[in-house]
Amino acid sequence: NAWVVIKPDDTVVIRVARSEMGQGSLTGLAQLVAEELECDWTKVTTEFPSPGQNVARKRVWGDYSTGGSRGIRTSHDYVRRGGATARTMLI
C-alpha cells in the first residue's frame, strides 16, 4: 500500500510524509506500523515519498508539512491503519 512496503528479504519500509524536526516523528510513526505488523524492528526503515510519487498517487500522502509538534498527533491514525491493512493483506 502507499504507507508500507515489504521487500522479499522481509525488510519493511515505512513511508512517512511528515518532517523530522527532532521530536522523533519518524521513529514514532514507524513504531506504530511495526507494532501493527508485529515485525522485527531491526528490519524496519523509513523513507520520505517523493513529490512525484505523491502526485502520481493522487496526493495520497497529502502535504508534507508538520509544525507545532503535530507529526504524530495528526498522522498516527492513518499510519496505524496502513500497517493494519498491510497485515490483513499478508494473512
C-alpha atoms as one frame of an Amber mdcrd trajectory, in Angstrom:
protein
   0.000   0.000   0.000   1.065   3.647  -0.034   2.435   3.540   3.507   4.149
   0.182   3.832   6.451  -1.759   1.507   7.523  -5.264   2.475  10.530  -6.399
   0.470  11.428 -10.023  -0.375  14.120 -10.049   2.362  11.424  -9.127   4.959
  12.682  -5.550   5.241   9.750  -3.245   5.994   9.883   0.264   4.532   7.536
   2.776   6.136   6.788   5.880   4.082   6.399   8.923   6.272   5.077  12.216
   4.920   5.943  14.359   7.930   9.082  16.331   8.567  11.500  15.261  11.255
  12.484  18.220  13.408  13.883  16.432  16.439  10.660  15.213  18.060  11.079
  11.612  16.908   8.220  11.610  14.398   9.957   9.206  12.008  10.707   6.723
  14.763   7.313   7.036  16.442   5.299   6.595  13.256   7.480   3.666  12.152
   6.989   2.037  15.560   3.210   2.274  15.173   3.352   0.409  11.868   5.855
  -2.149  13.186   3.538  -2.812  16.115   0.593  -3.437  13.789   2.698  -5.784
  11.654   4.408  -7.461  14.617   7.614  -7.347  12.588  11.286  -7.398  13.525
  12.176  -3.796  14.427  15.758  -4.298  13.186  14.367  -4.746   9.665  12.302
  -1.545   9.664  13.427   1.522   7.717  11.709   4.774   6.813  11.659   6.891
   3.696  10.042  10.085   2.528   7.878   9.646  -0.573   8.980  11.952  -3.363
   6.691  14.768  -4.503   6.460  12.947  -7.854   5.212   9.789  -6.129   2.661
  11.867  -4.259   1.315  13.436  -7.465   1.270  10.055  -9.253  -0.792   8.587
  -6.390  -3.253  11.497  -6.386  -1.723  13.111  -3.280  -2.384  10.079  -1.059
   0.154  11.444   1.435  -1.415  14.915   1.470   1.008  17.679   2.311   4.422
  17.014   3.749   4.375  19.737   6.338   4.486  19.496  10.073   4.573  22.063
  12.798   3.747  22.566  16.427   4.910  19.025  17.227   1.856  17.666  15.404
   3.602  14.986  13.302   2.451  12.008  15.347  -0.770  13.602  16.598  -2.071
  14.245  13.087  -0.684  11.116  11.420  -0.925   8.258  13.905  -4.393   7.100
  12.898  -3.869   6.657   9.169  -0.325   5.329   9.630  -1.611   2.630  12.008
  -4.392   1.829   9.554  -1.782   1.457   6.813   0.076  -1.055   8.978  -3.117
  -2.924   9.855  -4.132  -3.057   6.193  -0.726  -4.453   5.239  -1.040  -7.108
   7.942  -4.517  -8.075   6.730  -3.178  -8.432   3.187  -0.464 -10.786   4.448
  -2.739 -13.173   6.353
